[in-house]
PDB file of C-alpha atoms in Angstrom:
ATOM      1  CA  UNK Q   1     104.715 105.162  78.871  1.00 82.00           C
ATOM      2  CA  UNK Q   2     103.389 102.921  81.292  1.00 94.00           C
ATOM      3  CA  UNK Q   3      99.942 104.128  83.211  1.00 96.00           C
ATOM      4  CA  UNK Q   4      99.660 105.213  86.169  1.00 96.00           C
ATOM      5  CA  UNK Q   5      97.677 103.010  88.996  1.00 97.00           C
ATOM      6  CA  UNK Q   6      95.689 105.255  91.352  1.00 97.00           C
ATOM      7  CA  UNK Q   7      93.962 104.082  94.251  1.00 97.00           C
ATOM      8  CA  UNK Q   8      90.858 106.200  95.199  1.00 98.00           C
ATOM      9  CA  UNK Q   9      88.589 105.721  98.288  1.00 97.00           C
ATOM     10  CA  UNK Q  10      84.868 104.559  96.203  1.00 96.00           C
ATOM     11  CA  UNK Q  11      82.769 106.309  99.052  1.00 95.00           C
ATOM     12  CA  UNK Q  12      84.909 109.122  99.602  1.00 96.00           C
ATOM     13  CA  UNK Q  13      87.180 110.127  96.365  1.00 97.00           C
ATOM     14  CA  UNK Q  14      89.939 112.497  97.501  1.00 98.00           C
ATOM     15  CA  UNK Q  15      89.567 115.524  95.450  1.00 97.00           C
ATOM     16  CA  UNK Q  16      93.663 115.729  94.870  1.00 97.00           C
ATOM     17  CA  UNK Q  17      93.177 112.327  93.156  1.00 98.00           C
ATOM     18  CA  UNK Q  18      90.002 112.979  91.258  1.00 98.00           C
ATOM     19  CA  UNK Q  19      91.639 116.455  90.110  1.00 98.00           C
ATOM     20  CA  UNK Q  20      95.268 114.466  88.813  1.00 98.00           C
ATOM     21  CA  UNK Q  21      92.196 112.180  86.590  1.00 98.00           C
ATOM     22  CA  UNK Q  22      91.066 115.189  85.154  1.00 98.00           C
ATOM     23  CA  UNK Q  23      93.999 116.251  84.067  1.00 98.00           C
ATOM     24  CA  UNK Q  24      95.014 113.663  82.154  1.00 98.00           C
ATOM     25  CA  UNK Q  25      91.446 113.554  80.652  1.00 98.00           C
ATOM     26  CA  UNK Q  26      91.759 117.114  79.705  1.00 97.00           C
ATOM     27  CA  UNK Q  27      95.025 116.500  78.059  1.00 97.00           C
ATOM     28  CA  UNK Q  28      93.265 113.522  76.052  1.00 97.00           C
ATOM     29  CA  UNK Q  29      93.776 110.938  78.523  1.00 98.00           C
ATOM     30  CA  UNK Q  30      91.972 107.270  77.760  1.00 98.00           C
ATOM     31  CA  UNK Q  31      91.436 106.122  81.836  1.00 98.00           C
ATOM     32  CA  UNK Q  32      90.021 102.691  83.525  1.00 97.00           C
ATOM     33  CA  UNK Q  33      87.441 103.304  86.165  1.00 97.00           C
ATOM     34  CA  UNK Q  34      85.280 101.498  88.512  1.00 97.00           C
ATOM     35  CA  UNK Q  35      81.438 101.823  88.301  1.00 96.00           C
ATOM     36  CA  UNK Q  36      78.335 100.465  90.397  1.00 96.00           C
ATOM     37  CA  UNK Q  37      78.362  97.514  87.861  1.00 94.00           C
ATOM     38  CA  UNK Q  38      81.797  96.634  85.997  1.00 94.00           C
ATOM     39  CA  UNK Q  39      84.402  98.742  85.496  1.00 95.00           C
ATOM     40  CA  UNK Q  40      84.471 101.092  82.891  1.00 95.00           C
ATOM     41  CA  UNK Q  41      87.176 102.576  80.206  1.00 95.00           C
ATOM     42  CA  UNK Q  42      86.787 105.954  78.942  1.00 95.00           C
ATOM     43  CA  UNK Q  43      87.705 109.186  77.718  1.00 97.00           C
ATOM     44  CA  UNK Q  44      85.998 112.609  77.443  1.00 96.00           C
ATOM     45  CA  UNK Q  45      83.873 112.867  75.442  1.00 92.00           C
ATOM     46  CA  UNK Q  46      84.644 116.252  73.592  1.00 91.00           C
ATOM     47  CA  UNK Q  47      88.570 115.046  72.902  1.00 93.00           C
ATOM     48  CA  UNK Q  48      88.066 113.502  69.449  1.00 89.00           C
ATOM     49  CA  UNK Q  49      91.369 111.988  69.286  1.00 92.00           C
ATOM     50  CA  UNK Q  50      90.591 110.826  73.367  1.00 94.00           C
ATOM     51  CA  UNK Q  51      87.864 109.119  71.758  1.00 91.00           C
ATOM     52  CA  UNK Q  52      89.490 107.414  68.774  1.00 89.00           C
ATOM     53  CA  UNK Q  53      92.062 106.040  71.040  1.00 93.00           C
ATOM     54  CA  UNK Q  54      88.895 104.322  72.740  1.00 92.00           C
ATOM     55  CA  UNK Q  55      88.069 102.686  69.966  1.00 89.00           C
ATOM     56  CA  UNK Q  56      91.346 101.358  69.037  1.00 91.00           C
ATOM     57  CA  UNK Q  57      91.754 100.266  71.995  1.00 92.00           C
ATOM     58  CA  UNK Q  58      88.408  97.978  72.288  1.00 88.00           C
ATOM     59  CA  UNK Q  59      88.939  97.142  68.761  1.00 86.00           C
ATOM     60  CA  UNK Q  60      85.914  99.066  67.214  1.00 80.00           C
ATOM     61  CA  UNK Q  61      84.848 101.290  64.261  1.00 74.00           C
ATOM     62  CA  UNK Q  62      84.596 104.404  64.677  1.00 64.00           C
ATOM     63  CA  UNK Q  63      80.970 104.274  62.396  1.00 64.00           C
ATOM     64  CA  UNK Q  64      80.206 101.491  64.476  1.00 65.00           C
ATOM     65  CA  UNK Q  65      80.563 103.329  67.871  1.00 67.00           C
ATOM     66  CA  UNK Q  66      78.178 101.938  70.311  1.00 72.00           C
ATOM     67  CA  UNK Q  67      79.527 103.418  73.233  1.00 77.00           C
ATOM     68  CA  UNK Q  68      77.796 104.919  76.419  1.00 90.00           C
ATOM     69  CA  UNK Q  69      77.695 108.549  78.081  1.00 93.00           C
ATOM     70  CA  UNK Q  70      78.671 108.920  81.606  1.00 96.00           C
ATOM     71  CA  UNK Q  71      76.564 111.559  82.858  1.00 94.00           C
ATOM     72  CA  UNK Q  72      76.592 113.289  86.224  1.00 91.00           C
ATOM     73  CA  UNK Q  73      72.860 114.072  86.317  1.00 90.00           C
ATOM     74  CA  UNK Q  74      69.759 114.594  84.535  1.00 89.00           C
ATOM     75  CA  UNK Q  75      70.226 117.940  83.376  1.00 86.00           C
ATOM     76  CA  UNK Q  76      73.383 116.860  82.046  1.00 84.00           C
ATOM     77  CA  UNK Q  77      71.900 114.350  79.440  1.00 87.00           C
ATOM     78  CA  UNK Q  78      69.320 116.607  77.970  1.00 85.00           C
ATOM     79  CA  UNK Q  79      71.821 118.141  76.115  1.00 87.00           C
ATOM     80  CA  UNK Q  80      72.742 115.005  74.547  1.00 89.00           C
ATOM     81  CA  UNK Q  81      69.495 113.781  74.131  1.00 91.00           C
ATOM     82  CA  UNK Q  82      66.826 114.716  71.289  1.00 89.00           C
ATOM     83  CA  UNK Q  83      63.714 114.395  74.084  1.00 87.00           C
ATOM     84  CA  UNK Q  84      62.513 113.411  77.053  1.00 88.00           C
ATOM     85  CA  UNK Q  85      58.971 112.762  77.470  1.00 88.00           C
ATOM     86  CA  UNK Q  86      57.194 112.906  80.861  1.00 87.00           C
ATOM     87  CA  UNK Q  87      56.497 109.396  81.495  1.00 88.00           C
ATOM     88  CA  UNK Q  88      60.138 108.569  80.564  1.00 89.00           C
ATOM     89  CA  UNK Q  89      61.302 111.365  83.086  1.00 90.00           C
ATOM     90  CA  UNK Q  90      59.944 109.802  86.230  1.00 91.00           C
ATOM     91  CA  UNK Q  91      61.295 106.873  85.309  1.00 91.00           C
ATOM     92  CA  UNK Q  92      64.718 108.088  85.087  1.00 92.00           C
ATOM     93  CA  UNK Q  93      64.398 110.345  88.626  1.00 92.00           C
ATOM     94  CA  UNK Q  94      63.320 107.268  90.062  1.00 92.00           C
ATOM     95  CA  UNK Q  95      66.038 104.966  88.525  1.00 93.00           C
ATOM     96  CA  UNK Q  96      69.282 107.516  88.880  1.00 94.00           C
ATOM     97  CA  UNK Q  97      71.599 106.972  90.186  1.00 95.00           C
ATOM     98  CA  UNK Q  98      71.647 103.148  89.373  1.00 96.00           C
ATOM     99  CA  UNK Q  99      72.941 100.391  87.413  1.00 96.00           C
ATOM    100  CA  UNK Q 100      70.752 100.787  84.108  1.00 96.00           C
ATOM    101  CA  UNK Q 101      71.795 102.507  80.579  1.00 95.00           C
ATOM    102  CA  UNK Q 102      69.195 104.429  78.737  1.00 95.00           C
ATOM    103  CA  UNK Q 103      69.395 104.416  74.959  1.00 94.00           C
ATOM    104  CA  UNK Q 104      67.768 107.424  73.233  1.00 94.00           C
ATOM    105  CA  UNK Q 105      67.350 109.181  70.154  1.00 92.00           C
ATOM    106  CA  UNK Q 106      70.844 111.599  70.124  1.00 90.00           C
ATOM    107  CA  UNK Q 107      70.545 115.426  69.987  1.00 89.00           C
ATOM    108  CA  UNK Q 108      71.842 117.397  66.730  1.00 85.00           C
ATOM    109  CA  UNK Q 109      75.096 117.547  69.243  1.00 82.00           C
ATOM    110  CA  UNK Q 110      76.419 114.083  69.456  1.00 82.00           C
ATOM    111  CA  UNK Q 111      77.120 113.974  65.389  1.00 69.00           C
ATOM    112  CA  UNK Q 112      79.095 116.742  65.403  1.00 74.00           C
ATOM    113  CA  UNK Q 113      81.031 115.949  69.013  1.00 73.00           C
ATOM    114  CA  UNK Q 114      81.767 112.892  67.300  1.00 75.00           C
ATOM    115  CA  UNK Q 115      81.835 113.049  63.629  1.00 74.00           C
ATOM    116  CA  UNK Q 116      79.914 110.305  62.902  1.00 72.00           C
ATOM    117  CA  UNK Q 117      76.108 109.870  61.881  1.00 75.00           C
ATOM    118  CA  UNK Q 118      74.999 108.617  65.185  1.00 80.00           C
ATOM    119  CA  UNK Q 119      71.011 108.095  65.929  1.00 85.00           C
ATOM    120  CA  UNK Q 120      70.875 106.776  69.071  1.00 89.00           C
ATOM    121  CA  UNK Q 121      73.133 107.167  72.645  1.00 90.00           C
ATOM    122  CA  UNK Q 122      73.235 105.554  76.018  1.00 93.00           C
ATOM    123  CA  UNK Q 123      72.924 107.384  79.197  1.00 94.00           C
ATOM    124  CA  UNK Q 124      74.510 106.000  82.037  1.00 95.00           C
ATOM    125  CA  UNK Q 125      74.635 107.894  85.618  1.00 96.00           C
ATOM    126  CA  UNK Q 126      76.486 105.570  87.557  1.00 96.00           C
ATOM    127  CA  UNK Q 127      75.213 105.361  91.670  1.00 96.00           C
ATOM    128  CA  UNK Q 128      79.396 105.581  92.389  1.00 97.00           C
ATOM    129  CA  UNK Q 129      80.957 108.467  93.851  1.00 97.00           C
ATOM    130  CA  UNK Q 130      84.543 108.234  91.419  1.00 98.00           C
ATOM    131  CA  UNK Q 131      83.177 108.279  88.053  1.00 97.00           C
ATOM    132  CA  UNK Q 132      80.175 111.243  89.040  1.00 96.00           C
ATOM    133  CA  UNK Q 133      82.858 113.098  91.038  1.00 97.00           C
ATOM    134  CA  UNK Q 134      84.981 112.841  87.528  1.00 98.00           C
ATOM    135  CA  UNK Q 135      82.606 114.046  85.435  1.00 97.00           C
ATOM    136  CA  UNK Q 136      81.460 116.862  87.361  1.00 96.00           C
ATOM    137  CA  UNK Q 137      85.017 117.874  87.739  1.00 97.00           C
ATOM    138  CA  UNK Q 138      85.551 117.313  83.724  1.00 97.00           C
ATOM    139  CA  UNK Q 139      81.873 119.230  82.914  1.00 94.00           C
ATOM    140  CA  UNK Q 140      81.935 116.607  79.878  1.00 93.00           C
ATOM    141  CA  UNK Q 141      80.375 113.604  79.847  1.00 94.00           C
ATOM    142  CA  UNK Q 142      82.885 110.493  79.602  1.00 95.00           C
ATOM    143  CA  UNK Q 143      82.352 108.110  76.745  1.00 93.00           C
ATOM    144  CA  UNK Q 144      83.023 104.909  78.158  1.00 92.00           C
ATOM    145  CA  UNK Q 145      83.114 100.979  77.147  1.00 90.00           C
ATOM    146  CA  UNK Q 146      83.004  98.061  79.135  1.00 89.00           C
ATOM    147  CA  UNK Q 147      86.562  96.080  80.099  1.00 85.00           C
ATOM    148  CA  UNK Q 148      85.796  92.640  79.140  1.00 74.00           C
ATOM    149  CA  UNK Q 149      88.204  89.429  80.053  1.00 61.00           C
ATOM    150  CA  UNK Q 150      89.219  87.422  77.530  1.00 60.00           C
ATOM    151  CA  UNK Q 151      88.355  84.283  79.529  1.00 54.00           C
ATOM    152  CA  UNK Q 152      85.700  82.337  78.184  1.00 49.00           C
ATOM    153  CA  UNK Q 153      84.551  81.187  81.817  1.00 50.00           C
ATOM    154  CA  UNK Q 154      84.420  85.293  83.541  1.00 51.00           C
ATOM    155  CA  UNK Q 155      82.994  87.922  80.740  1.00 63.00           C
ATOM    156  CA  UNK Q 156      84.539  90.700  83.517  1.00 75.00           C
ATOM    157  CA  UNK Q 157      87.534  91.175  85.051  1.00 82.00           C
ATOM    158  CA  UNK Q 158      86.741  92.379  88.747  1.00 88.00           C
ATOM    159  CA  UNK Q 159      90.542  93.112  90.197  1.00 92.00           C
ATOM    160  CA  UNK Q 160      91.472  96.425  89.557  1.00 94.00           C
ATOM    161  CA  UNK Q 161      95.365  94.974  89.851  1.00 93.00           C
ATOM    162  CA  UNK Q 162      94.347  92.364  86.726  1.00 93.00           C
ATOM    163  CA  UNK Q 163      92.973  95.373  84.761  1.00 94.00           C
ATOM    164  CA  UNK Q 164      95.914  97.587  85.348  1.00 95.00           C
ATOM    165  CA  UNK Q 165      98.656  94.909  84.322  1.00 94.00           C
ATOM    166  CA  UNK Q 166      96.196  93.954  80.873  1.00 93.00           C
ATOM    167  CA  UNK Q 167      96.218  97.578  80.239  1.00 95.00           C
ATOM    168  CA  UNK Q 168      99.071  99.761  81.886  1.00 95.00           C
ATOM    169  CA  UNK Q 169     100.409  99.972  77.880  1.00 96.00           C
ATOM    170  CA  UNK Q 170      97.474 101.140  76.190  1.00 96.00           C
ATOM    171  CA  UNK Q 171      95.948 103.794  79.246  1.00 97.00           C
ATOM    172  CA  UNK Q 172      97.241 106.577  80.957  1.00 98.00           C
ATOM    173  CA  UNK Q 173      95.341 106.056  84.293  1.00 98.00           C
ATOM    174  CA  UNK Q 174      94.035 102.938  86.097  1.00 97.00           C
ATOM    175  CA  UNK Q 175      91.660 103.896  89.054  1.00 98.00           C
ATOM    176  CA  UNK Q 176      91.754 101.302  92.294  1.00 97.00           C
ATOM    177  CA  UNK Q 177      88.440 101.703  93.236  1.00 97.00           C
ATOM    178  CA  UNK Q 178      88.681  98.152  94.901  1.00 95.00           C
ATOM    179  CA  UNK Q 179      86.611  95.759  93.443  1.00 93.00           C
ATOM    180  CA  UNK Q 180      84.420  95.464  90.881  1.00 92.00           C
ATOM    181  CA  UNK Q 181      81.202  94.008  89.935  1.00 91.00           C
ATOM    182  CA  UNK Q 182      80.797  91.357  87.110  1.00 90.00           C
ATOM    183  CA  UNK Q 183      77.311  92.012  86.262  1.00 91.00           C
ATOM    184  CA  UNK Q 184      76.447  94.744  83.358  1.00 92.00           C
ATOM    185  CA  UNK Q 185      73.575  97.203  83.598  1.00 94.00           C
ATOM    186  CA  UNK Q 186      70.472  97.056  82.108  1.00 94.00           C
ATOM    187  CA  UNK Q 187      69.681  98.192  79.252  1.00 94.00           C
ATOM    188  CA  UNK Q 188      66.860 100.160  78.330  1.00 95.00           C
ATOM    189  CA  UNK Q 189      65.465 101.316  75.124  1.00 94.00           C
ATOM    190  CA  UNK Q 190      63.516 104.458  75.420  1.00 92.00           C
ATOM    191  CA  UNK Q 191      63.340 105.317  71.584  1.00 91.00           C
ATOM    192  CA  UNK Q 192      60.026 104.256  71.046  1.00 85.00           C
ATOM    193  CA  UNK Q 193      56.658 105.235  73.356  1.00 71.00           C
ATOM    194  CA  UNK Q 194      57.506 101.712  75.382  1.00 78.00           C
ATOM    195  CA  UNK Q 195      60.364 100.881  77.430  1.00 86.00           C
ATOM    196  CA  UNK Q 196      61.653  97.824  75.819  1.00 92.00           C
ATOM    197  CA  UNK Q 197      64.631  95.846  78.004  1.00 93.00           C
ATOM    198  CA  UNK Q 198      67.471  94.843  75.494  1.00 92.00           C
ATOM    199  CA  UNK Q 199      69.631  93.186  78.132  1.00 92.00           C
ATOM    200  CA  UNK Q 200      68.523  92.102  81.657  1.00 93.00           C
ATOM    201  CA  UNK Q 201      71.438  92.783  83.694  1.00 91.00           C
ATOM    202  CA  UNK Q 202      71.892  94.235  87.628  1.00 91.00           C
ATOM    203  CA  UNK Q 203      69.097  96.519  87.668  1.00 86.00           C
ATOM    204  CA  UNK Q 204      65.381  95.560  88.224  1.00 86.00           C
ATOM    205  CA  UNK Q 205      63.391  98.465  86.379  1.00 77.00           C
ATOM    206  CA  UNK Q 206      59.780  99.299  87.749  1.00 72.00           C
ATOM    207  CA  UNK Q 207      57.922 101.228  84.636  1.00 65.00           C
TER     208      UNK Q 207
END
């Protein structure tokens, strides 16, 4: 079955279309999705077989899963998340929404959510309306990879239209949100009592 291509205003997401995404997310949907930084595949995150799909998809282990949490706000990743200390907190309020991914140690949830022994998890709360809109709609986080081009010249495909034709046989929905960025976030490790950056990408972080 071929996916479908949806079109949705990025500053204004019309709530018939963001409902239609849920839907197929609820029924274990895998969908492509535009973010502040590149755009995004996912699933949610509670649909096991949702999330295996994922990883067949992007070619990875499931005991490898490296994946990212798309979060609609801060009180929404403490459940997924072991702590958050103080200093880390204002950090994140003054980051969020943005173009950064936090790594922490995962809550006693995420192992059984996803059946696999997994220490650490990234936060992301992307500053775009489609993706927050979805997940507060879902009231699941959406475990999400990157799409990646497999041109060695661009690492990420920016045209909605080339995403949708490289995957309209392996997705059920492909979101328009017009076009993307080809710049990752940053990543930030906030495991440890320092902030270490493990990749430098569209956000600049102020600790």
């Amino acid at each position: 079955m071929v996916a479908e291509l949806v079109k949705i205003h990025p500053q204004n997401p019309e709530m018939r279309k963001i409902s239609r995404v849920v839907e197929v997310l609820k029924n274990g949907g895998v969908i492509i999705y535009p973010t502040d930084t590149i755009y995004g595949i996912g699933c949610d995150l509670m649909n096991r077989k949702a999330v295996e799909r994922v990883c067949k998809i992007m070619d990875i282990k499931p005991h490898k899963l490296d994946l990212s949490f798309i979060c609609h706000d801060l009180s929404h990743i403490s459940i997924y998340v072991k702590r958050i200390d103080t200093p880390v907190f204002k950090v994140l309020k003054k980051s969020l929404p943005g173009p950064y991914t936090f790594i922490f140690e995962s809550s006693s949830k995420v192992p059984k959510i996803l059946d696999v022994n997994k220490k650490t998890v990234g936060i992301r709360i992307p500053d775009h309306n489609i993706p927050r809109m979805i997940v507060s709609e879902l009231g699941n986080p959406l475990i999400t990879s990157s799409i990646k081009d497999d041109d060695h010249i661009k690492e990420y495909t920016t045209d909605p239209e080339e995403i949708y034709e490289d995957f309209k046989n392996l997705v059920d929905i492909v979101i328009d949100g017009g076009a993307g960025g080809n710049i990752p976030s940053t990543v930030v490790d906030c495991t440890s009592n320092d902030f270490v950056i493990l990749r430098q990408g569209l956000g600049e972080i102020n600790f």
